[in-house]
Amino acid sequence: MAVVLDLLNRDPRANAGNPKAEVKPELRHPEKQKRPENPILRKPDWIRVKAPGSPKWAETQKIVKAEKLVTVCEEAGCPNIGECWEKKHATFMIMGDTCTRACAFCNVKTGVPEALDAHEPRKVADAVAKLGLEHVVITSVDRDDLKDGGAEHFARVIRAIREASPGTTIEILTPDFLRKPGALEVVVAAKPDVFNHNLETVPGKYLKVRPGARYFHSLRLLQQVKELDPTIFTKSGIMVGLGEERNEVLQLMDDLRSAEVDFITIGQYLAPSRKHHEVVRFVTPDEFKSFETIAYVKGFLMVSSTPLTRSSHHAGEDFAKLRAARAAKLGD
């Protein structure tokens, strides 16, 4: 799908000298503007989060803003931002705030990205050091405009963090590097501790939910990480409530285990707006618990399955459990 941006009206300088000219607000999702509005279901009692605003939250925000960094916590409208930032946990989103894809579920801005910031690896590393993070999560927008999809930039960020904070463990949540030969090898060679790539939904929903991606390519990407470096933990997550069937979720679990994925996260989909994919239903806490039980039986080392589970939620604590689970398994 071609996305045309009105760059002239977006830039205030275009109307310089014309006091009557109206500057149009920037559209985060221009490709969704002509879509029909979906109904918004009332959230059940189990979807409740703490509002941000504590002193520690403000301190985290100050550090992020001082380094002029982007976080997925803000851009994706994560419901857990209050809890995480109070603990000085933030997921840094590199390579800008504009994505070249247009997934139906995502709140990250879509359009034509700016050039990469060559100083970003150092800025992220400085922020990690200032926050004193024991575990950090680095994610990114999709950058289909770049020859390597941003793989070398990911590697530079990892290396910068290692240099500035040698004791910090690093988890990355990457795009799929679709049609970017050699990109995955560059990222894996930088040796992150956890390689996360989300399948997001079951294969039958890809055409509507994630049209720019390919289910089996994403699955193969995760499998290749293990082939390239078996010591790296692999992780993937999905949303439920998009209209998928239970048996489709169970089959997806089997697919991930066939790719030797260690950790699965399952959370409730929450629509960012009426223009995004609708919430078909709210999955109950009991159903999430059932998914957790089944996933452990299928052989995952670590499972997080709750309504408010997100890829980076409790990532540090979960990494410690993941490492302990591997050690226990090897001990057997």
GROMACS .gro file of C-alpha atoms in nm:
model
  332
    1MET     CA    1   0.000   0.000   0.000
    2ALA     CA    2   0.141   0.339  -0.098
    3VAL     CA    3   0.124   0.604   0.173
    4VAL     CA    4   0.128   0.967   0.059
    5LEU     CA    5   0.217   1.225   0.321
    6ASP     CA    6   0.126   1.593   0.289
    7LEU     CA    7   0.473   1.714   0.375
    8LEU     CA    8   0.399   2.069   0.262
    9ASN     CA    9   0.115   2.121   0.508
   10ARG     CA   10   0.294   1.931   0.782
   11ASP     CA   11   0.584   2.177   0.783
   12PRO     CA   12   0.493   2.512   0.947
   13ARG     CA   13   0.750   2.686   0.727
   14ALA     CA   14   0.532   2.614   0.425
   15ASN     CA   15   0.286   2.877   0.547
   16ALA     CA   16   0.539   3.135   0.661
   17GLY     CA   17   0.410   3.485   0.600
   18ASN     CA   18   0.050   3.369   0.563
   19PRO     CA   19  -0.126   3.428   0.898
   20LYS     CA   20  -0.457   3.292   0.766
   21ALA     CA   21  -0.309   2.962   0.655
   22GLU     CA   22  -0.408   2.667   0.869
   23VAL     CA   23  -0.136   2.420   0.967
   24LYS     CA   24  -0.283   2.073   0.955
   25PRO     CA   25  -0.200   1.845   1.249
   26GLU     CA   26   0.030   1.556   1.174
   27LEU     CA   27  -0.150   1.226   1.119
   28ARG     CA   28  -0.002   0.927   1.300
   29HIS     CA   29  -0.184   0.679   1.078
   30PRO     CA   30  -0.268   0.837   0.742
   31GLU     CA   31  -0.338   0.497   0.589
   32LYS     CA   32  -0.622   0.437   0.838
   33GLN     CA   33  -0.811   0.765   0.792
   34LYS     CA   34  -1.066   0.631   0.543
   35ARG     CA   35  -1.132   0.309   0.731
   36PRO     CA   36  -1.468   0.272   0.907
   37GLU     CA   37  -1.471   0.320   1.282
   38ASN     CA   38  -1.499   0.007   1.494
   39PRO     CA   39  -1.704  -0.014   1.814
   40ILE     CA   40  -1.510   0.005   2.140
   41LEU     CA   41  -1.596  -0.268   2.389
   42ARG     CA   42  -1.619  -0.170   2.754
   43LYS     CA   43  -1.313  -0.294   2.939
   44PRO     CA   44  -1.383  -0.558   3.204
   45ASP     CA   45  -1.279  -0.517   3.565
   46TRP     CA   46  -0.961  -0.719   3.517
   47ILE     CA   47  -0.823  -0.460   3.271
   48ARG     CA   48  -0.713  -0.196   3.520
   49VAL     CA   49  -0.376  -0.020   3.541
   50LYS     CA   50  -0.205   0.229   3.768
   51ALA     CA   51  -0.202   0.586   3.637
   52PRO     CA   52   0.151   0.727   3.587
   53GLY     CA   53   0.276   1.024   3.785
   54SER     CA   54   0.499   0.915   4.076
   55PRO     CA   55   0.833   1.092   4.143
   56LYS     CA   56   1.029   0.791   4.012
   57TRP     CA   57   0.813   0.788   3.698
   58ALA     CA   58   0.895   1.155   3.646
   59GLU     CA   59   1.265   1.087   3.697
   60THR     CA   60   1.259   0.815   3.430
   61GLN     CA   61   1.076   1.049   3.194
   62LYS     CA   62   1.334   1.323   3.258
   63ILE     CA   63   1.626   1.095   3.165
   64VAL     CA   64   1.450   0.970   2.850
   65LYS     CA   65   1.369   1.325   2.737
   66ALA     CA   66   1.716   1.458   2.821
   67GLU     CA   67   1.873   1.203   2.586
   68LYS     CA   68   1.601   1.273   2.325
   69LEU     CA   69   1.515   0.904   2.310
   70VAL     CA   70   1.200   0.728   2.193
   71THR     CA   71   1.033   0.458   2.403
   72VAL     CA   72   0.781   0.203   2.286
   73CYS     CA   73   0.612   0.256   2.623
   74GLU     CA   74   0.493   0.596   2.499
   75GLU     CA   75   0.467   0.538   2.125
   76ALA     CA   76   0.263   0.218   2.152
   77GLY     CA   77   0.050   0.348   2.439
   78CYS     CA   78   0.149   0.062   2.671
   79PRO     CA   79  -0.093   0.021   2.964
   80ASN     CA   80   0.194  -0.072   3.197
   81ILE     CA   81   0.396   0.248   3.160
   82GLY     CA   82   0.307   0.372   3.509
   83GLU     CA   83   0.426   0.054   3.679
   84CYS     CA   84   0.741   0.011   3.470
   85TRP     CA   85   0.864   0.369   3.475
   86GLU     CA   86   0.814   0.385   3.851
   87LYS     CA   87   1.074   0.105   3.867
   88LYS     CA   88   1.297   0.293   3.619
   89HIS     CA   89   1.228   0.031   3.353
   90ALA     CA   90   1.186   0.162   2.999
   91THR     CA   91   1.194  -0.008   2.660
   92PHE     CA   92   1.393   0.202   2.417
   93MET     CA   93   1.272   0.222   2.058
   94ILE     CA   94   1.558   0.289   1.819
   95MET     CA   95   1.575   0.407   1.457
   96GLY     CA   96   1.313   0.678   1.501
   97ASP     CA   97   0.944   0.698   1.583
   98THR     CA   98   0.806   0.632   1.233
   99CYS     CA   99   0.741   0.283   1.098
  100THR     CA  100   0.736   0.178   0.733
  101ARG     CA  101   0.467  -0.084   0.799
  102ALA     CA  102   0.099  -0.025   0.874
  103CYS     CA  103  -0.012  -0.307   1.103
  104ALA     CA  104  -0.380  -0.292   1.198
  105PHE     CA  105  -0.313  -0.327   1.571
  106CYS     CA  106  -0.022  -0.090   1.627
  107ASN     CA  107  -0.021   0.267   1.758
  108VAL     CA  108   0.331   0.355   1.639
  109LYS     CA  109   0.331   0.631   1.378
  110THR     CA  110   0.337   0.525   1.012
  111GLY     CA  111   0.507   0.714   0.729
  112VAL     CA  112   0.843   0.806   0.580
  113PRO     CA  113   1.117   0.778   0.847
  114GLU     CA  114   1.404   1.020   0.895
  115ALA     CA  115   1.770   0.923   0.856
  116LEU     CA  116   1.926   0.720   1.136
  117ASP     CA  117   2.084   0.911   1.424
  118ALA     CA  118   2.450   0.808   1.427
  119HIS     CA  119   2.474   0.916   1.792
  120GLU     CA  120   2.178   0.707   1.907
  121PRO     CA  121   2.383   0.405   2.027
  122ARG     CA  122   2.576   0.630   2.266
  123LYS     CA  123   2.258   0.809   2.381
  124VAL     CA  124   2.086   0.479   2.461
  125ALA     CA  125   2.396   0.349   2.640
  126ASP     CA  126   2.416   0.669   2.848
  127ALA     CA  127   2.049   0.640   2.946
  128VAL     CA  128   2.092   0.276   3.046
  129ALA     CA  129   2.385   0.374   3.268
  130LYS     CA  130   2.199   0.668   3.425
  131LEU     CA  131   1.895   0.452   3.501
  132GLY     CA  132   2.121   0.183   3.647
  133LEU     CA  133   1.941  -0.091   3.456
  134GLU     CA  134   2.032  -0.453   3.526
  135HIS     CA  135   1.831  -0.562   3.220
  136VAL     CA  136   1.735  -0.348   2.921
  137VAL     CA  137   1.497  -0.406   2.631
  138ILE     CA  138   1.571  -0.249   2.293
  139THR     CA  139   1.311  -0.253   2.018
  140SER     CA  140   1.263  -0.063   1.694
  141VAL     CA  141   1.026   0.043   1.424
  142ASP     CA  142   1.036  -0.147   1.095
  143ARG     CA  143   1.282   0.017   0.856
  144ASP     CA  144   1.210  -0.140   0.519
  145ASP     CA  145   1.376   0.165   0.362
  146LEU     CA  146   1.721   0.057   0.486
  147LYS     CA  147   1.928  -0.197   0.295
  148ASP     CA  148   1.988  -0.408   0.607
  149GLY     CA  149   1.662  -0.316   0.783
  150GLY     CA  150   1.865  -0.148   1.057
  151ALA     CA  151   2.059  -0.460   1.158
  152GLU     CA  152   2.394  -0.285   1.191
  153HIS     CA  153   2.233  -0.008   1.397
  154PHE     CA  154   2.093  -0.271   1.634
  155ALA     CA  155   2.441  -0.422   1.664
  156ARG     CA  156   2.597  -0.083   1.739
  157VAL     CA  157   2.344  -0.017   2.015
  158ILE     CA  158   2.417  -0.356   2.172
  159ARG     CA  159   2.793  -0.295   2.160
  160ALA     CA  160   2.756   0.056   2.307
  161ILE     CA  161   2.554  -0.076   2.602
  162ARG     CA  162   2.808  -0.353   2.663
  163GLU     CA  163   3.085  -0.093   2.677
  164ALA     CA  164   2.901   0.151   2.905
  165SER     CA  165   2.728  -0.106   3.129
  166PRO     CA  166   2.908  -0.442   3.112
  167GLY     CA  167   2.685  -0.594   3.379
  168THR     CA  168   2.357  -0.514   3.205
  169THR     CA  169   2.183  -0.797   3.023
  170ILE     CA  170   2.035  -0.704   2.687
  171GLU     CA  171   1.706  -0.813   2.534
  172ILE     CA  172   1.615  -0.707   2.181
  173LEU     CA  173   1.272  -0.708   2.019
  174THR     CA  174   1.337  -0.692   1.647
  175PRO     CA  175   1.144  -0.646   1.324
  176ASP     CA  176   1.136  -0.938   1.081
  177PHE     CA  177   1.413  -0.816   0.846
  178LEU     CA  178   1.194  -0.936   0.558
  179ARG     CA  179   1.391  -0.954   0.232
  180LYS     CA  180   1.709  -0.833   0.406
  181PRO     CA  181   1.964  -1.112   0.344
  182GLY     CA  182   2.244  -1.124   0.601
  183ALA     CA  183   2.071  -0.887   0.843
  184LEU     CA  184   1.990  -1.148   1.107
  185GLU     CA  185   2.349  -1.270   1.117
  186VAL     CA  186   2.472  -0.918   1.195
  187VAL     CA  187   2.236  -0.883   1.493
  188VAL     CA  188   2.304  -1.230   1.633
  189ALA     CA  189   2.681  -1.173   1.607
  190ALA     CA  190   2.642  -0.881   1.851
  191LYS     CA  191   2.531  -1.143   2.107
  192PRO     CA  192   2.220  -1.008   2.280
  193ASP     CA  193   2.114  -1.218   2.580
  194VAL     CA  194   1.754  -1.250   2.457
  195PHE     CA  195   1.632  -1.231   2.098
  196ASN     CA  196   1.260  -1.153   2.085
  197HIS     CA  197   1.055  -1.138   1.769
  198ASN     CA  198   0.678  -1.136   1.806
  199LEU     CA  199   0.451  -1.344   1.587
  200GLU     CA  200   0.174  -1.111   1.712
  201THR     CA  201  -0.119  -1.332   1.603
  202VAL     CA  202  -0.213  -1.666   1.452
  203PRO     CA  203  -0.139  -1.720   1.079
  204GLY     CA  204  -0.505  -1.698   0.975
  205LYS     CA  205  -0.518  -1.336   1.096
  206TYR     CA  206  -0.204  -1.208   0.924
  207LEU     CA  207  -0.375  -1.068   0.615
  208LYS     CA  208  -0.591  -0.833   0.824
  209VAL     CA  209  -0.377  -0.780   1.133
  210ARG     CA  210  -0.018  -0.787   1.004
  211PRO     CA  211  -0.040  -0.760   0.623
  212GLY     CA  212   0.321  -0.650   0.569
  213ALA     CA  213   0.464  -0.959   0.738
  214ARG     CA  214   0.475  -1.333   0.671
  215TYR     CA  215   0.401  -1.581   0.951
  216PHE     CA  216   0.640  -1.852   0.841
  217HIS     CA  217   0.918  -1.603   0.770
  218SER     CA  218   0.890  -1.479   1.130
  219LEU     CA  219   0.888  -1.836   1.257
  220ARG     CA  220   1.194  -1.921   1.050
  221LEU     CA  221   1.371  -1.608   1.179
  222LEU     CA  222   1.338  -1.734   1.536
  223GLN     CA  223   1.457  -2.079   1.434
  224GLN     CA  224   1.763  -1.933   1.262
  225VAL     CA  225   1.867  -1.747   1.577
  226LYS     CA  226   1.904  -2.082   1.756
  227GLU     CA  227   2.092  -2.227   1.459
  228LEU     CA  228   2.335  -1.934   1.459
  229ASP     CA  229   2.386  -1.919   1.837
  230PRO     CA  230   2.214  -2.178   2.060
  231THR     CA  231   2.319  -1.986   2.375
  232ILE     CA  232   2.088  -1.693   2.299
  233PHE     CA  233   1.743  -1.717   2.457
  234THR     CA  234   1.459  -1.677   2.207
  235LYS     CA  235   1.123  -1.528   2.284
  236SER     CA  236   0.800  -1.448   2.100
  237GLY     CA  237   0.464  -1.299   2.187
  238ILE     CA  238   0.108  -1.286   2.062
  239MET     CA  239  -0.209  -1.091   2.131
  240VAL     CA  240  -0.543  -1.260   2.182
  241GLY     CA  241  -0.891  -1.117   2.145
  242LEU     CA  242  -0.851  -1.050   1.772
  243GLY     CA  243  -1.097  -1.322   1.673
  244GLU     CA  244  -0.858  -1.617   1.679
  245GLU     CA  245  -0.974  -1.965   1.781
  246ARG     CA  246  -0.827  -2.148   2.080
  247ASN     CA  247  -0.697  -2.434   1.867
  248GLU     CA  248  -0.510  -2.179   1.650
  249VAL     CA  249  -0.328  -2.050   1.958
  250LEU     CA  250  -0.233  -2.405   2.058
  251GLN     CA  251  -0.102  -2.475   1.708
  252LEU     CA  252   0.103  -2.156   1.722
  253MET     CA  253   0.258  -2.280   2.046
  254ASP     CA  254   0.358  -2.601   1.869
  255ASP     CA  255   0.509  -2.400   1.584
  256LEU     CA  256   0.720  -2.198   1.828
  257ARG     CA  257   0.839  -2.508   2.010
  258SER     CA  258   0.937  -2.662   1.675
  259ALA     CA  259   1.156  -2.353   1.629
  260GLU     CA  260   1.301  -2.413   1.981
  261VAL     CA  261   1.166  -2.085   2.118
  262ASP     CA  262   1.223  -2.066   2.494
  263PHE     CA  263   0.973  -1.805   2.611
  264ILE     CA  264   0.619  -1.714   2.500
  265THR     CA  265   0.416  -1.412   2.607
  266ILE     CA  266   0.038  -1.391   2.561
  267GLY     CA  267  -0.160  -1.074   2.632
  268GLN     CA  268  -0.496  -0.914   2.563
  269TYR     CA  269  -0.520  -0.697   2.251
  270LEU     CA  270  -0.638  -0.343   2.329
  271ALA     CA  271  -0.734  -0.125   2.032
  272PRO     CA  272  -0.549   0.212   2.023
  273SER     CA  273  -0.839   0.377   1.839
  274ARG     CA  274  -1.164   0.309   1.654
  275LYS     CA  275  -0.967   0.303   1.329
  276HIS     CA  276  -0.753   0.010   1.441
  277HIS     CA  277  -0.856  -0.356   1.437
  278GLU     CA  278  -1.148  -0.411   1.670
  279VAL     CA  279  -1.130  -0.601   1.997
  280VAL     CA  280  -1.345  -0.903   1.917
  281ARG     CA  281  -1.359  -1.013   2.279
  282PHE     CA  282  -1.185  -0.988   2.614
  283VAL     CA  283  -1.019  -1.315   2.706
  284THR     CA  284  -1.079  -1.408   3.070
  285PRO     CA  285  -0.803  -1.450   3.330
  286ASP     CA  286  -0.895  -1.819   3.358
  287GLU     CA  287  -0.834  -1.865   2.985
  288PHE     CA  288  -0.496  -1.695   3.015
  289LYS     CA  289  -0.408  -1.929   3.302
  290SER     CA  290  -0.508  -2.224   3.085
  291PHE     CA  291  -0.279  -2.103   2.806
  292GLU     CA  292   0.005  -2.074   3.059
  293THR     CA  293  -0.045  -2.431   3.184
  294ILE     CA  294  -0.057  -2.575   2.833
  295ALA     CA  295   0.249  -2.378   2.720
  296TYR     CA  296   0.458  -2.516   3.005
  297VAL     CA  297   0.341  -2.869   2.922
  298LYS     CA  298   0.450  -2.812   2.562
  299GLY     CA  299   0.803  -2.738   2.683
  300PHE     CA  300   0.850  -2.362   2.704
  301LEU     CA  301   1.107  -2.264   2.967
  302MET     CA  302   0.915  -1.948   3.054
  303VAL     CA  303   0.555  -1.835   2.999
  304SER     CA  304   0.384  -1.504   3.072
  305SER     CA  305   0.012  -1.521   3.001
  306THR     CA  306  -0.213  -1.257   3.159
  307PRO     CA  307  -0.448  -0.989   3.024
  308LEU     CA  308  -0.187  -0.715   3.071
  309THR     CA  309   0.116  -0.916   2.962
  310ARG     CA  310   0.331  -0.725   2.713
  311SER     CA  311   0.661  -0.828   2.556
  312SER     CA  312   0.874  -0.614   2.785
  313HIS     CA  313   0.660  -0.625   3.101
  314HIS     CA  314   0.867  -0.758   3.394
  315ALA     CA  315   1.141  -0.842   3.141
  316GLY     CA  316   1.421  -0.826   3.397
  317GLU     CA  317   1.252  -1.054   3.649
  318ASP     CA  318   1.145  -1.290   3.373
  319PHE     CA  319   1.499  -1.310   3.236
  320ALA     CA  320   1.628  -1.420   3.577
  321LYS     CA  321   1.360  -1.692   3.587
  322LEU     CA  322   1.440  -1.792   3.229
  323ARG     CA  323   1.809  -1.833   3.306
  324ALA     CA  324   1.728  -2.034   3.619
  325ALA     CA  325   1.490  -2.258   3.421
  326ARG     CA  326   1.761  -2.336   3.165
  327ALA     CA  327   2.012  -2.411   3.439
  328ALA     CA  328   1.765  -2.646   3.607
  329LYS     CA  329   1.692  -2.822   3.278
  330LEU     CA  330   2.061  -2.868   3.200
  331GLY     CA  331   2.113  -2.992   3.554
  332ASP     CA  332   1.861  -3.268   3.493
   0.00000   0.00000   0.00000
